Structure formats: C-alpha cells, structure tokens
Amino acid sequence: MNDLLYNIVFVFLMATVAVVSARKLHFSSIPLLILLGVLFGPHAPYGAGFDFRLVKSTESVELFSRLGMLLLLFYLGLEFSAGRVIKSGVTILKGGTIYVTLNFLRGVGLGWLFFHSWPEALVVAGITTVSSSAIVTKLLVELKRTANPETELILGIMVFEDAFMAVYLSVLSGYFLAQGTSFVVGLMAGFITVAFIFAVLGLGRFMSPYLDRWLNFRSGEPLIMVVFTLLVIMAVMAEKAGVTEAVSALLLGLVLAETSHVKRIIQLVTPLRDLFGAVFFFSFGMGIDCRQFAPVALLVLAALGATIAGNFIAGIAGAWVCGYRGRPLVNVACTLFARGEFAVIAAGLAGASGSAGILQPLAALYILLLSIISPVLAKKSRSIYLGLDKAWRLLSRHKTESFAG
Amino acid sequence: MGEIKEAELPGLGKKYVVRLDSGDRFTVVIYDEGNRELFCFAPEEEEPLCSVTLTDQEARQVGSIIGGAFYQPKLLEKLESAIAELHIEWLKIAPNAPLAGKSIGDLSLRKKYGVNIVAVIEDAGKGKKRTAAINPGPGYVFTPGQTVIAAARRDALEEFERMVSVEGG
C-alpha cells in the first residue's frame, strides 16, 4: 500500500538492530550498520526460497543519508576549535603532527601503490589515516584506561586528527570538483577551497557578536529550526557555488562554533546526528555488492597490514616525542587502530565524485575487519609490550655478545 | 595534604590525580555525562589496584559521607567549617562544663554572645539511636555528652567554646 513507508520502516529497523546489538556486544555500531546494509540492501544475496533484499535504495533513504552526512560534518565543525587544539598543549601538537604526518604519508604511498593515480591515492590516505574518535574513546572507557597517563595524549591526538580531517576533506572535495585536470590543478583547487574556508572563518569571527544576538532564543525550538534551515540553505548554496555540500556543513559548524550558543547547538544536534548518521552508514553499506568483496580482498589485506604496522610505528614515534617511555608507548600505539566514520565519509566523497567504484567496498571491508582486530590489539597491549621488551633484550644481548666475540 | 593534578580529557570529561602522602595515587575521572570513575594506584604501579564507577547521584552521596556530613569520628568531635565571617563548629559538652544543666534561654546565648545554636545531637546511650534537636528553642537544657553545632563569628565562638569545655581546662 505504502511502499515508501515500509522501506523506511525496514531501514530504521535494521539500523536500530545494529545500534542496539552494538551496545549489547560492547562493539562500535558503525561496522555493524555497514554490514547490515550490505546484507539486506539491494545487492543482498537471494536465491531459491530466500531473499534478503528487504530494503530498496529509494529517494527518501538517500535524503536521510545525505542529511546524516551533513550533520556528521556539521558536528565535526562545531566540536572543532583551534583554541582546543592549542589548549591541549605543545607536546600534543608535536606528537599529533608526527602521528598524522607519518600515517598520511603511509596512506598516500599505499594508495599510489594500489592505483597509480593521485585522486585514489588521496582517498586511500583519507580512509586509512584517521582513527575513529568514537571507537577509540569507547575502547579507553571499556578497558578502564581513562586514568592512565597516556590517555591525555591519545585523546589529544583525536582532537588533532579531527582538525586534520576538516582540512583534508576540504582539500579532497575541492580536488574532486576540479576533476579531469592535472594533479597540480586539482591540488590548487583544493587549497583554494581551504583558503575560502579560512576567509569564511574570518568573516564568522567578525560576525559572531551579531550571530550571538540573532540566535539568542530562550527555547530550543526556534534555535534548532534556524540552525537546521541554515544547514540546508548552505548545502544548496554550496552546490551553486561549486563547493561540496559536505564542506558547507563543516563550514557552518566552524562558524557557529565561534558563537556562545555552541554548547546548546551541540546538545540539540547530537540526537539528530545519531539518527541520520546511522542511516548514512547503513546506506553506505546498501550501496555495496558483497560480490565486490572478493576482488578487493587482497588490497584490503595489504591495507590492513600496512595500517597496523604504520600506525604502530607512528603511534610509538608520536608518543616518544611527547616524552612517554615504556608501556605507555605501546598503549598509545595499540589503541589508535580503529577506523570508522571518517573513512566512510572519505570513501563516500570519492563515490559521489565518480572515482573508482572499487574504493567503497574496499573501505567497507577494511573498516569491518579493523573493527574486529583493533579491540583485540588494544586489549593485548600489555602482552605486546612484554613480547617486544623480551625481543629487544634478546637482541641487545646478542649484539653485545657478538661485539665481545 | 595531597597534591592534585587536573587534566582535560577531550570528549570524555576531566581527570584529577591526587598524590596522597602515603605515595598512593588516587585518580578521579568525571565524565561529561555525569558518571565518576575512581582508581587507586599503589606507588610506582601502572595497573590500578581497584576501580569503581559511580553515577552522579551516588558520587554526591559518597562525597558527603567522606566529607563527614553523616558521622564525625570520635577523636575529631570538634569540626569547624568557615564561610566568609560565618564559622560553624561541632563541640562536645564536657562533663563539668559551665553550661551543663543550663538552658539556652538562661544563658541568653544569642543576645549576649551572638551565638546561634543550629542543632544539638544527643549522646547515644546503650542501644539508643543518636537523635538531634534541630534549631532548639530557649527552653532547651544542655547536658554533658551532647554535641552542639553552633554558628557565630570567630570571637564569639571562642568564648562559647570555653563554656562548653572543662572548667579551668
């Protein structure tokens, strides 16, 4: 009778199942949402007697998913503040720079090795560089490591990565809009987008007293209405101006973060982000044919190996620079493996720009596998440290012996 | 006194590390959503000896228990807290104190001394529960063994203290 509504019911039913069971299993909801999207989406397996294709990718699902993406980035903008990065201290700035740079270079190298083309290399770097702050924070709480001295560094690196992601996404989307041209032109377009963002930010700072007064509503109702409407208007305007709507949402978040109403806006937006964000991750899974997993499996394995090794080294290096020694070093390196929301967003951006169709299943499988591996590695950090310590001692003794002999 | 270190945990809340005189470290994490997590570390240890998670409500309850709102240890029966000019003291009436056997009205504590009696806690006898007379009237008679909670200025309280403690002592 009403196919549209049935479809939405199924989408939210699956998303709810994913989120609720993730909570019960002490697991991140993002990989589960993607998995259910793959299993019950339009590309789901079907055969004699069974048909898993419960959900169709209709216009309304797409709209919800787009809103989810807008809200995720809007939230990133709201949460980001330069002040916070600076406040987290010079050491974290140093450690964060080293960690992100090493990881990003490793990501670009990996991407270049896979595809021999710059746009794909940049997307692969985006997928494999930035840890999921949601998953990492959850891990820290669950493993009862919040009291540990290195936890401040880990969370500081998260803040730093969020900031990096804001810049990276702007560059990437600018790059994709200038697609078809050379690498340099694309990169230039990316940096023009970043320059544009800084200009708007400057304007936002100048405008913040006016915005403050204008948004000064007693009740939450008008505030969320104005904010959401602004978000949609910005998305349309961005499209007209030739910027991705993702960047426009980020930008609006950054501007509103300068006003005194941030805390209230964050409170109002968080449930919306959770609701539509779930649809975004689910619909990302819906777009993936599980038969595509086979051809990318080798690439994913290579990416996993490179990520775990590279991330471990980058984590150790970052923590070393910040003055940590011994076990905390290994703890830092082992906690940051999880990838999640930003990987999906980066892959989603690539998909929208018509880049290689192989990237989305790659990202999906990569996130799924890492989400299983990363908590195990984080839990085992003690034995990893002990093993490394033993190996190091054996090695150094061997050296001295050979010197003596 | 313990030395307290404060650290921001972005996205989670705040962390306080208290280094106790015994060398132990006591860590309190206050999450943004209200829960408190407490950790206890032995000196030079990296793994906590124990940890507890409390809800916001429970944390407040435990906090006031630790602060001594429910029970004063016997040795510390004289407890003082001061806010601006207002001093509040918990004093135990000595067996042969000058004010024993007299009523609040007889002594005209408020008029003459500027001392307000907030409450008097009865001494617990065998099998009896401690009871408290809150805001006692002028007819209330002091007896030895009671704990008096008095609010006044510093100098007035000092005078009152002499009346509560042992004569000449």
Coordinates of C-alpha atoms in Angstrom, one line a residue:
Chain A
M1 CA 0.0 0.0 0.0
N2 CA 2.6 2.4 1.1
D3 CA 6.0 1.2 -0.2
L4 CA 7.8 4.3 0.8
L5 CA 6.9 4.0 4.5
Y6 CA 7.6 0.2 4.5
N7 CA 11.0 0.9 3.2
I8 CA 11.7 3.5 5.8
V9 CA 10.5 1.1 8.5
F10 CA 12.9 -1.5 7.3
V11 CA 15.8 0.9 7.2
F12 CA 15.2 2.1 10.7
L13 CA 14.5 -1.4 12.0
M14 CA 17.9 -2.6 10.7
A15 CA 19.7 0.4 11.9
T16 CA 18.1 0.0 15.4
V17 CA 19.1 -3.7 15.5
A18 CA 22.6 -2.7 14.6
V19 CA 22.9 0.1 17.2
V20 CA 21.2 -1.8 20.0
S21 CA 23.2 -5.0 19.4
A22 CA 26.4 -3.0 19.1
R23 CA 25.6 -1.6 22.6
K24 CA 25.0 -5.1 24.0
L25 CA 28.1 -6.5 22.4
H26 CA 30.3 -3.6 23.5
F27 CA 31.1 -3.0 19.9
S28 CA 31.1 0.0 17.7
S29 CA 27.9 0.5 15.8
I30 CA 29.4 1.8 12.5
P31 CA 30.8 -1.6 11.2
L32 CA 27.5 -3.3 12.2
L33 CA 25.4 -0.7 10.4
I34 CA 27.5 -1.2 7.2
L35 CA 27.4 -4.9 7.5
L36 CA 23.6 -4.9 7.8
G37 CA 23.4 -2.5 4.9
V38 CA 25.4 -5.0 2.7
L39 CA 23.3 -8.0 3.9
F40 CA 19.9 -6.5 3.4
G41 CA 20.4 -3.8 0.8
P42 CA 19.5 -4.0 -2.9
H43 CA 22.7 -6.1 -3.6
A44 CA 21.9 -8.6 -0.9
P45 CA 22.2 -12.3 -1.6
Y46 CA 19.0 -14.0 -2.8
G47 CA 18.1 -17.4 -4.2
A48 CA 15.6 -20.2 -4.1
G49 CA 13.4 -19.7 -1.1
F50 CA 15.1 -16.8 0.4
D51 CA 15.5 -13.2 -0.5
F52 CA 17.5 -10.8 1.7
R53 CA 16.8 -7.8 -0.4
L54 CA 14.5 -6.2 2.1
V55 CA 15.5 -2.6 1.6
K56 CA 15.4 -0.6 -1.6
S57 CA 17.6 2.5 -2.1
T58 CA 14.8 5.0 -2.5
E59 CA 14.9 8.7 -2.8
S60 CA 13.9 9.2 0.8
V61 CA 16.6 6.9 2.1
E62 CA 19.1 8.8 0.1
L63 CA 17.8 12.1 1.5
F64 CA 18.1 10.8 5.1
S65 CA 21.6 9.5 4.4
R66 CA 22.6 12.9 2.9
L67 CA 21.3 14.7 5.9
G68 CA 23.3 12.2 8.1
M69 CA 26.5 13.1 6.3
L70 CA 25.7 16.9 6.6
L71 CA 25.0 16.5 10.3
L72 CA 28.2 14.5 10.9
L73 CA 30.3 17.1 9.3
F74 CA 28.4 20.0 10.9
Y75 CA 29.1 18.3 14.2
L76 CA 32.7 18.0 13.4
G77 CA 32.8 21.7 12.7
L78 CA 31.0 22.5 16.0
E79 CA 33.3 20.4 18.0
F80 CA 36.5 21.7 16.4
S81 CA 38.0 24.7 17.8
A82 CA 41.5 26.0 17.2
G83 CA 41.6 27.0 20.8
R84 CA 41.1 23.4 21.9
V85 CA 43.9 22.2 19.8
I86 CA 46.2 24.8 21.2
K87 CA 45.0 24.3 24.7
S88 CA 45.8 20.6 24.5
G89 CA 49.4 21.7 24.7
V90 CA 52.6 22.0 22.6
T91 CA 53.7 18.4 23.3
I92 CA 50.4 17.0 21.9
L93 CA 50.7 19.3 18.9
K94 CA 54.2 17.8 18.3
G95 CA 53.0 14.3 18.8
G96 CA 49.9 14.7 16.8
T97 CA 51.7 16.2 13.9
I98 CA 54.2 13.4 13.8
Y99 CA 51.5 10.8 14.1
V100 CA 49.2 12.2 11.5
T101 CA 52.0 13.0 9.0
L102 CA 53.6 9.6 9.2
N103 CA 50.2 7.9 8.8
F104 CA 49.1 10.1 6.0
L105 CA 52.3 9.6 4.0
R106 CA 52.0 5.9 4.5
G107 CA 48.4 6.2 3.3
V108 CA 49.3 8.1 0.2
G109 CA 52.1 5.7 -0.6
L110 CA 49.7 2.8 -0.2
G111 CA 47.1 4.4 -2.4
W112 CA 49.7 5.2 -5.1
L113 CA 50.9 1.6 -5.0
F114 CA 47.4 0.3 -5.5
F115 CA 46.0 2.6 -8.2
H116 CA 48.9 4.7 -9.6
S117 CA 46.7 7.8 -9.7
W118 CA 46.5 10.7 -7.3
P119 CA 42.8 11.1 -6.6
E120 CA 42.6 7.5 -5.5
A121 CA 45.8 7.7 -3.5
L122 CA 44.4 10.7 -1.6
V123 CA 41.2 8.9 -0.9
V124 CA 43.0 5.8 0.3
A125 CA 45.1 8.0 2.6
G126 CA 41.9 9.5 3.9
I127 CA 40.4 6.1 4.6
T128 CA 43.5 4.7 6.3
T129 CA 44.9 7.7 8.2
V130 CA 42.4 9.0 10.7
S131 CA 41.3 6.9 13.7
S132 CA 37.6 6.8 14.7
S133 CA 37.4 9.0 17.8
A134 CA 34.1 7.4 18.7
I135 CA 35.6 3.9 18.8
V136 CA 38.9 4.9 20.4
T137 CA 37.1 6.8 23.2
K138 CA 34.8 3.9 23.8
L139 CA 37.8 1.5 24.0
L140 CA 39.5 3.6 26.6
V141 CA 36.5 3.7 28.8
E142 CA 35.8 0.0 28.4
L143 CA 39.4 -1.0 29.1
K144 CA 39.4 1.3 32.1
R145 CA 42.4 3.2 30.8
T146 CA 41.0 6.6 31.4
A147 CA 43.2 7.1 34.5
N148 CA 46.4 6.2 32.6
P149 CA 48.9 9.0 31.9
E150 CA 49.0 8.4 28.2
T151 CA 45.2 8.8 27.8
E152 CA 45.5 12.6 27.6
L153 CA 47.9 12.1 24.7
I154 CA 45.5 9.7 22.9
L155 CA 42.6 12.0 23.3
G156 CA 44.7 14.9 22.3
I157 CA 45.7 13.1 19.1
M158 CA 42.0 12.5 18.5
V159 CA 41.4 16.3 18.7
F160 CA 44.3 16.8 16.4
E161 CA 43.0 14.3 13.9
D162 CA 39.6 15.9 13.8
A163 CA 41.3 19.2 12.9
F164 CA 43.3 17.4 10.2
M165 CA 40.2 15.8 8.8
A166 CA 38.5 19.2 8.4
V167 CA 41.3 20.4 6.3
Y168 CA 41.7 17.2 4.4
L169 CA 38.1 16.9 3.5
S170 CA 38.1 20.4 2.2
V171 CA 41.1 19.8 0.0
L172 CA 39.7 16.5 -1.2
S173 CA 36.3 17.9 -2.2
G174 CA 37.9 20.8 -3.9
Y175 CA 40.2 18.4 -5.7
F176 CA 37.3 16.3 -6.9
L177 CA 35.4 19.3 -8.3
A178 CA 38.4 20.1 -10.5
Q179 CA 38.5 16.6 -11.6
G180 CA 39.7 15.7 -15.1
T181 CA 42.5 18.2 -14.9
S182 CA 46.1 17.6 -13.8
F183 CA 47.2 16.8 -10.3
V184 CA 48.6 20.3 -9.7
V185 CA 45.4 22.0 -10.8
G186 CA 43.3 19.7 -8.7
L187 CA 45.5 20.3 -5.7
M188 CA 45.3 24.1 -6.3
A189 CA 41.5 23.8 -6.4
G190 CA 41.8 22.0 -3.0
F191 CA 43.9 24.7 -1.5
I192 CA 41.6 27.4 -2.9
T193 CA 38.8 25.7 -1.0
V194 CA 40.8 25.8 2.2
A195 CA 41.6 29.5 1.6
F196 CA 37.9 30.1 1.1
I197 CA 37.2 28.3 4.4
F198 CA 39.6 30.5 6.2
A199 CA 38.1 33.5 4.7
V200 CA 34.6 32.5 5.8
L201 CA 36.0 31.7 9.2
G202 CA 37.5 35.1 9.5
L203 CA 34.1 36.5 8.5
G204 CA 32.5 34.3 11.1
R205 CA 34.7 35.6 13.8
F206 CA 33.8 39.1 12.8
M207 CA 30.1 38.2 12.6
S208 CA 29.9 36.2 15.8
P209 CA 28.6 39.1 18.0
Y210 CA 25.8 39.6 15.5
L211 CA 25.1 35.9 15.3
D212 CA 25.2 35.7 19.0
R213 CA 22.4 38.2 19.3
W214 CA 20.5 36.8 16.4
L215 CA 20.5 33.3 17.8
N216 CA 19.7 34.3 21.3
F217 CA 16.5 32.3 21.7
R218 CA 15.2 31.2 25.1
S219 CA 13.8 27.9 23.9
G220 CA 15.4 25.2 21.9
E221 CA 12.7 25.0 19.3
P222 CA 13.5 28.1 17.3
L223 CA 17.2 27.6 17.7
I224 CA 17.2 24.1 16.1
M225 CA 14.9 25.3 13.4
V226 CA 17.2 28.2 12.4
V227 CA 20.3 26.0 12.6
F228 CA 18.9 23.2 10.6
T229 CA 17.5 25.6 7.9
L230 CA 20.9 27.3 7.7
L231 CA 22.4 23.9 7.2
V232 CA 20.2 23.1 4.3
I233 CA 20.4 26.5 2.8
M234 CA 24.2 26.4 3.0
A235 CA 24.2 23.0 1.2
V236 CA 22.2 24.4 -1.7
M237 CA 24.3 27.5 -1.9
A238 CA 27.5 25.4 -1.8
E239 CA 26.2 23.4 -4.8
K240 CA 25.6 26.6 -6.7
A241 CA 29.0 28.0 -5.7
G242 CA 30.7 24.8 -6.8
V243 CA 31.8 23.5 -3.3
T244 CA 30.7 20.2 -1.9
E245 CA 27.8 20.3 0.5
A246 CA 30.0 18.4 3.0
V247 CA 32.3 21.3 3.2
S248 CA 29.5 23.8 3.5
A249 CA 28.2 21.8 6.5
L250 CA 31.7 21.8 8.0
L251 CA 32.0 25.5 7.5
L252 CA 28.7 26.3 9.1
G253 CA 29.7 24.3 12.1
L254 CA 33.0 26.1 12.3
V255 CA 31.3 29.5 12.1
L256 CA 28.7 28.6 14.7
A257 CA 31.4 27.2 17.0
E258 CA 32.6 30.8 17.4
T259 CA 29.2 31.9 19.0
S260 CA 28.3 31.5 22.6
H261 CA 25.5 29.1 21.7
V262 CA 27.7 26.2 20.7
K263 CA 27.0 24.0 23.7
R264 CA 23.3 24.3 23.2
I265 CA 23.5 23.7 19.5
I266 CA 25.7 20.6 20.1
Q267 CA 23.1 19.3 22.6
L268 CA 20.3 19.8 20.1
V269 CA 22.2 18.4 17.1
T270 CA 23.7 15.3 18.7
P271 CA 20.5 13.2 18.6
L272 CA 19.8 14.3 15.0
R273 CA 23.3 13.3 14.0
D274 CA 23.0 9.9 15.7
L275 CA 19.6 9.3 14.0
F276 CA 20.5 10.3 10.5
G277 CA 24.2 9.3 10.8
A278 CA 23.0 5.7 11.4
V279 CA 21.1 5.9 8.1
F280 CA 24.2 7.3 6.4
F281 CA 26.4 4.4 7.5
F282 CA 23.6 1.9 6.7
S283 CA 23.0 3.3 3.2
F284 CA 26.8 3.3 2.6
G285 CA 26.6 -0.5 3.2
M286 CA 23.5 -0.7 0.9
G287 CA 25.5 0.7 -2.0
I288 CA 28.0 -2.2 -1.7
D289 CA 27.6 -5.5 -3.5
C290 CA 29.2 -8.2 -1.3
R291 CA 30.4 -9.9 -4.5
Q292 CA 32.7 -6.9 -4.8
F293 CA 34.5 -8.0 -1.7
A294 CA 36.3 -10.9 -3.4
P295 CA 38.3 -8.7 -5.9
V296 CA 39.3 -6.2 -3.3
A297 CA 40.2 -8.8 -0.6
L298 CA 43.9 -8.8 -1.4
L299 CA 44.1 -5.0 -1.4
V300 CA 42.3 -4.9 1.9
L301 CA 44.7 -7.3 3.4
A302 CA 47.6 -5.3 2.2
A303 CA 46.0 -2.1 3.5
L304 CA 45.4 -3.8 6.9
G305 CA 49.0 -4.9 7.2
A306 CA 50.3 -1.5 6.2
T307 CA 47.9 0.3 8.6
I308 CA 48.7 -1.9 11.6
A309 CA 52.5 -1.7 11.0
G310 CA 52.5 2.0 10.0
N311 CA 50.1 3.0 12.8
F312 CA 52.1 1.2 15.4
I313 CA 55.3 3.0 14.3
A314 CA 53.5 6.4 14.0
G315 CA 52.0 5.9 17.5
I316 CA 55.3 5.0 19.1
A317 CA 57.0 7.9 17.4
G318 CA 54.3 10.4 18.4
A319 CA 54.3 9.2 22.0
W320 CA 58.1 9.1 22.1
V321 CA 58.3 12.8 21.1
C322 CA 55.9 13.6 23.8
G323 CA 58.2 12.1 26.4
Y324 CA 56.5 8.8 27.0
R325 CA 58.6 5.7 27.5
G326 CA 57.9 2.0 28.1
R327 CA 54.5 0.6 28.4
P328 CA 52.5 3.8 27.7
L329 CA 54.2 4.0 24.3
V330 CA 52.8 0.6 23.3
N331 CA 49.4 1.5 24.8
V332 CA 49.2 4.6 22.6
A333 CA 50.3 2.7 19.5
C334 CA 47.8 -0.1 20.1
T335 CA 44.8 2.0 20.9
L336 CA 44.6 4.0 17.8
F337 CA 44.0 1.3 15.2
A338 CA 40.2 1.6 14.7
R339 CA 38.9 3.4 11.7
G340 CA 35.3 4.4 11.3
E341 CA 33.2 7.4 10.4
F342 CA 35.9 9.5 8.6
A343 CA 36.9 6.5 6.5
V344 CA 33.3 6.2 5.4
I345 CA 33.0 9.9 4.7
A346 CA 36.2 9.9 2.6
A347 CA 35.0 6.9 0.6
G348 CA 31.6 8.4 0.3
L349 CA 33.1 11.7 -1.1
A350 CA 35.1 9.6 -3.6
G351 CA 32.0 7.8 -4.7
A352 CA 30.0 10.9 -5.2
S353 CA 32.7 12.3 -7.5
G354 CA 32.7 9.2 -9.7
S355 CA 36.1 7.9 -8.7
A356 CA 36.9 4.3 -8.9
G357 CA 34.0 2.1 -7.8
I358 CA 36.3 -0.2 -6.0
L359 CA 37.0 2.2 -3.2
Q360 CA 33.7 1.8 -1.4
P361 CA 33.8 -2.0 -0.9
L362 CA 37.5 -1.6 -0.1
A363 CA 36.6 0.9 2.7
A364 CA 33.7 -1.2 3.9
L365 CA 35.7 -4.4 4.2
Y366 CA 38.7 -2.5 5.7
I367 CA 36.6 -1.0 8.4
L368 CA 34.8 -4.2 9.2
L369 CA 38.0 -6.2 9.6
L370 CA 39.8 -3.5 11.6
S371 CA 36.8 -3.1 13.9
I372 CA 37.3 -6.8 14.8
I373 CA 41.1 -6.6 15.0
S374 CA 41.6 -3.3 16.8
P375 CA 39.9 -4.0 20.2
V376 CA 41.9 -7.3 20.4
L377 CA 45.1 -5.5 19.8
A378 CA 44.2 -2.8 22.3
K379 CA 43.4 -5.4 25.0
K380 CA 46.6 -7.2 24.3
S381 CA 48.9 -4.2 24.5
R382 CA 50.4 -5.5 27.8
S383 CA 51.5 -8.8 26.3
I384 CA 52.6 -7.0 23.1
Y385 CA 54.8 -4.7 25.3
L386 CA 56.2 -7.7 27.2
G387 CA 56.9 -9.5 24.0
L388 CA 58.6 -6.5 22.4
D389 CA 60.6 -5.9 25.6
K390 CA 61.8 -9.5 25.6
A391 CA 62.7 -9.4 21.9
W392 CA 64.6 -6.1 22.5
R393 CA 66.6 -7.5 25.4
L394 CA 67.5 -10.7 23.5
L395 CA 68.5 -8.6 20.5
S396 CA 70.7 -6.3 22.6
R397 CA 72.3 -9.1 24.4
H398 CA 73.0 -10.8 21.2
K399 CA 74.7 -7.7 19.9
T400 CA 76.9 -7.3 22.9
E401 CA 77.9 -10.9 22.7
S402 CA 78.8 -10.6 19.1
F403 CA 80.8 -7.5 20.0
A404 CA 82.6 -9.4 22.7
G405 CA 83.2 -12.3 20.4
Chain B
M1 CA 47.8 17.3 52.1
G2 CA 47.6 15.6 48.7
E3 CA 48.9 17.3 45.6
I4 CA 46.2 17.5 43.0
K5 CA 46.8 17.5 39.2
E6 CA 44.0 18.3 36.8
A7 CA 43.8 17.3 33.2
E8 CA 41.4 17.7 30.4
L9 CA 40.1 14.6 28.6
P10 CA 38.6 16.0 25.4
G11 CA 35.4 14.2 24.5
L12 CA 35.2 12.4 27.9
G13 CA 35.5 14.9 30.7
K14 CA 38.1 15.8 33.3
K15 CA 40.7 13.9 35.3
Y16 CA 42.0 14.6 38.7
V17 CA 45.1 12.8 40.1
V18 CA 45.6 13.2 43.8
R19 CA 49.0 12.1 45.1
L20 CA 48.5 11.0 48.7
D21 CA 51.0 11.4 51.4
S22 CA 51.3 7.6 51.6
G23 CA 52.6 7.6 48.0
D24 CA 49.5 6.1 46.5
R25 CA 47.8 7.9 43.6
F26 CA 44.1 8.4 43.7
T27 CA 42.5 9.2 40.3
V28 CA 39.0 10.6 39.8
V29 CA 37.6 10.8 36.3
I30 CA 34.5 12.9 35.9
Y31 CA 32.7 12.1 32.7
D32 CA 30.8 14.8 30.8
E33 CA 27.6 12.6 31.1
G34 CA 27.9 12.7 34.9
N35 CA 29.4 9.3 35.9
R36 CA 32.5 9.3 38.1
E37 CA 35.2 6.7 37.9
L38 CA 37.6 6.2 40.8
F39 CA 41.0 4.5 40.5
C40 CA 43.5 3.6 43.1
F41 CA 47.2 3.1 42.3
A42 CA 49.9 1.8 44.5
P43 CA 53.2 3.7 44.4
E44 CA 55.1 3.2 41.1
E45 CA 52.3 0.8 39.8
E46 CA 50.8 1.2 36.4
E47 CA 47.8 -1.1 36.9
P48 CA 45.1 0.2 39.3
L49 CA 44.6 -1.8 42.4
C50 CA 40.9 -1.2 42.1
S51 CA 38.4 1.0 40.3
V52 CA 34.8 2.0 41.0
T53 CA 32.2 3.6 38.8
L54 CA 29.6 5.8 40.4
T55 CA 26.6 7.6 39.0
D56 CA 26.3 11.4 39.6
Q57 CA 23.8 10.8 42.4
E58 CA 26.0 8.1 44.1
A59 CA 29.1 10.2 43.7
R60 CA 27.4 13.1 45.6
Q61 CA 26.2 10.7 48.4
V62 CA 29.7 9.2 48.8
G63 CA 31.2 12.7 48.6
S64 CA 29.1 13.9 51.6
I65 CA 29.9 10.7 53.5
I66 CA 33.6 11.3 53.0
G67 CA 33.1 15.0 53.9
G68 CA 31.7 13.9 57.3
A69 CA 28.1 15.1 56.9
F70 CA 26.7 11.9 58.4
Y71 CA 29.2 10.9 61.1
Q72 CA 32.1 12.6 62.8
P73 CA 34.9 10.4 64.0
K74 CA 35.1 10.4 67.8
L75 CA 38.5 11.9 68.0
L76 CA 37.6 14.8 65.7
E77 CA 34.4 15.8 67.5
K78 CA 35.4 19.4 67.2
L79 CA 34.9 20.1 63.5
E80 CA 35.0 23.5 62.1
S81 CA 33.9 24.9 58.8
A82 CA 34.2 28.6 57.9
I83 CA 32.5 30.5 55.1
A84 CA 33.3 34.3 55.0
E85 CA 32.6 35.6 58.5
L86 CA 30.4 32.7 59.5
H87 CA 32.1 30.0 61.5
I88 CA 30.3 26.7 62.3
E89 CA 31.7 24.4 65.0
W90 CA 30.8 21.0 66.3
L91 CA 31.6 20.9 70.0
K92 CA 31.2 18.2 72.6
I93 CA 30.0 19.3 76.0
A94 CA 32.4 18.2 78.7
P95 CA 31.2 16.5 81.9
N96 CA 31.6 19.5 84.1
A97 CA 31.3 22.3 81.6
P98 CA 30.0 25.6 82.9
L99 CA 26.9 25.5 80.6
A100 CA 25.8 22.0 81.6
G101 CA 22.4 21.9 83.1
K102 CA 21.5 25.4 81.9
S103 CA 19.1 26.2 79.1
I104 CA 19.7 28.3 76.0
G105 CA 17.4 31.0 77.4
D106 CA 19.2 31.1 80.8
L107 CA 22.5 31.8 79.1
S108 CA 20.8 34.2 76.6
L109 CA 23.4 32.9 74.1
R110 CA 22.1 34.8 71.2
K111 CA 21.5 38.2 72.9
K112 CA 24.7 38.3 75.0
Y113 CA 27.1 36.3 72.9
G114 CA 25.8 36.4 69.4
V115 CA 25.9 32.6 69.2
N116 CA 23.3 30.6 67.3
I117 CA 22.7 27.0 68.2
V118 CA 22.0 25.2 65.0
A119 CA 21.4 21.8 66.4
V120 CA 22.2 19.6 69.4
I121 CA 23.0 16.0 68.9
E122 CA 22.1 13.8 71.9
D123 CA 24.7 11.4 73.1
A124 CA 23.9 7.8 72.2
G125 CA 23.3 5.6 75.2
K126 CA 23.4 1.9 75.1
G127 CA 21.0 0.6 72.5
K128 CA 19.8 4.1 71.8
K129 CA 19.9 5.8 68.5
R130 CA 21.5 9.2 68.2
T131 CA 18.8 11.9 67.9
A132 CA 19.2 15.5 67.1
A133 CA 17.3 18.6 68.2
I134 CA 17.4 20.8 65.2
N135 CA 17.1 24.6 66.0
P136 CA 16.3 24.1 69.7
G137 CA 14.2 26.7 71.5
P138 CA 15.2 28.8 74.5
G139 CA 14.0 26.2 76.9
Y140 CA 16.4 23.6 75.7
V141 CA 18.7 22.3 78.5
F142 CA 22.3 21.3 77.8
T143 CA 23.6 18.1 79.3
P144 CA 27.2 16.7 79.2
G145 CA 27.9 14.4 76.3
Q146 CA 25.8 16.3 73.8
T147 CA 27.4 17.6 70.7
V148 CA 26.5 21.2 69.9
I149 CA 26.6 22.7 66.5
A150 CA 27.0 26.4 66.8
A151 CA 27.2 29.2 64.3
A152 CA 28.8 32.6 65.1
R153 CA 31.6 34.9 64.5
R154 CA 35.1 33.8 65.3
D155 CA 35.5 35.7 68.6
A156 CA 32.0 34.7 69.9
L157 CA 32.6 31.1 69.1
E158 CA 35.9 31.1 71.1
E159 CA 34.0 32.4 74.1
F160 CA 31.3 29.8 73.6
E161 CA 34.0 27.1 73.4
R162 CA 35.2 28.0 76.9
M163 CA 31.7 27.4 78.2
V164 CA 31.5 24.0 76.6
S165 CA 34.8 22.7 77.6
V166 CA 36.1 21.7 81.1
E167 CA 36.2 24.5 83.6
G168 CA 39.7 25.9 84.0
G169 CA 41.0 23.4 81.5

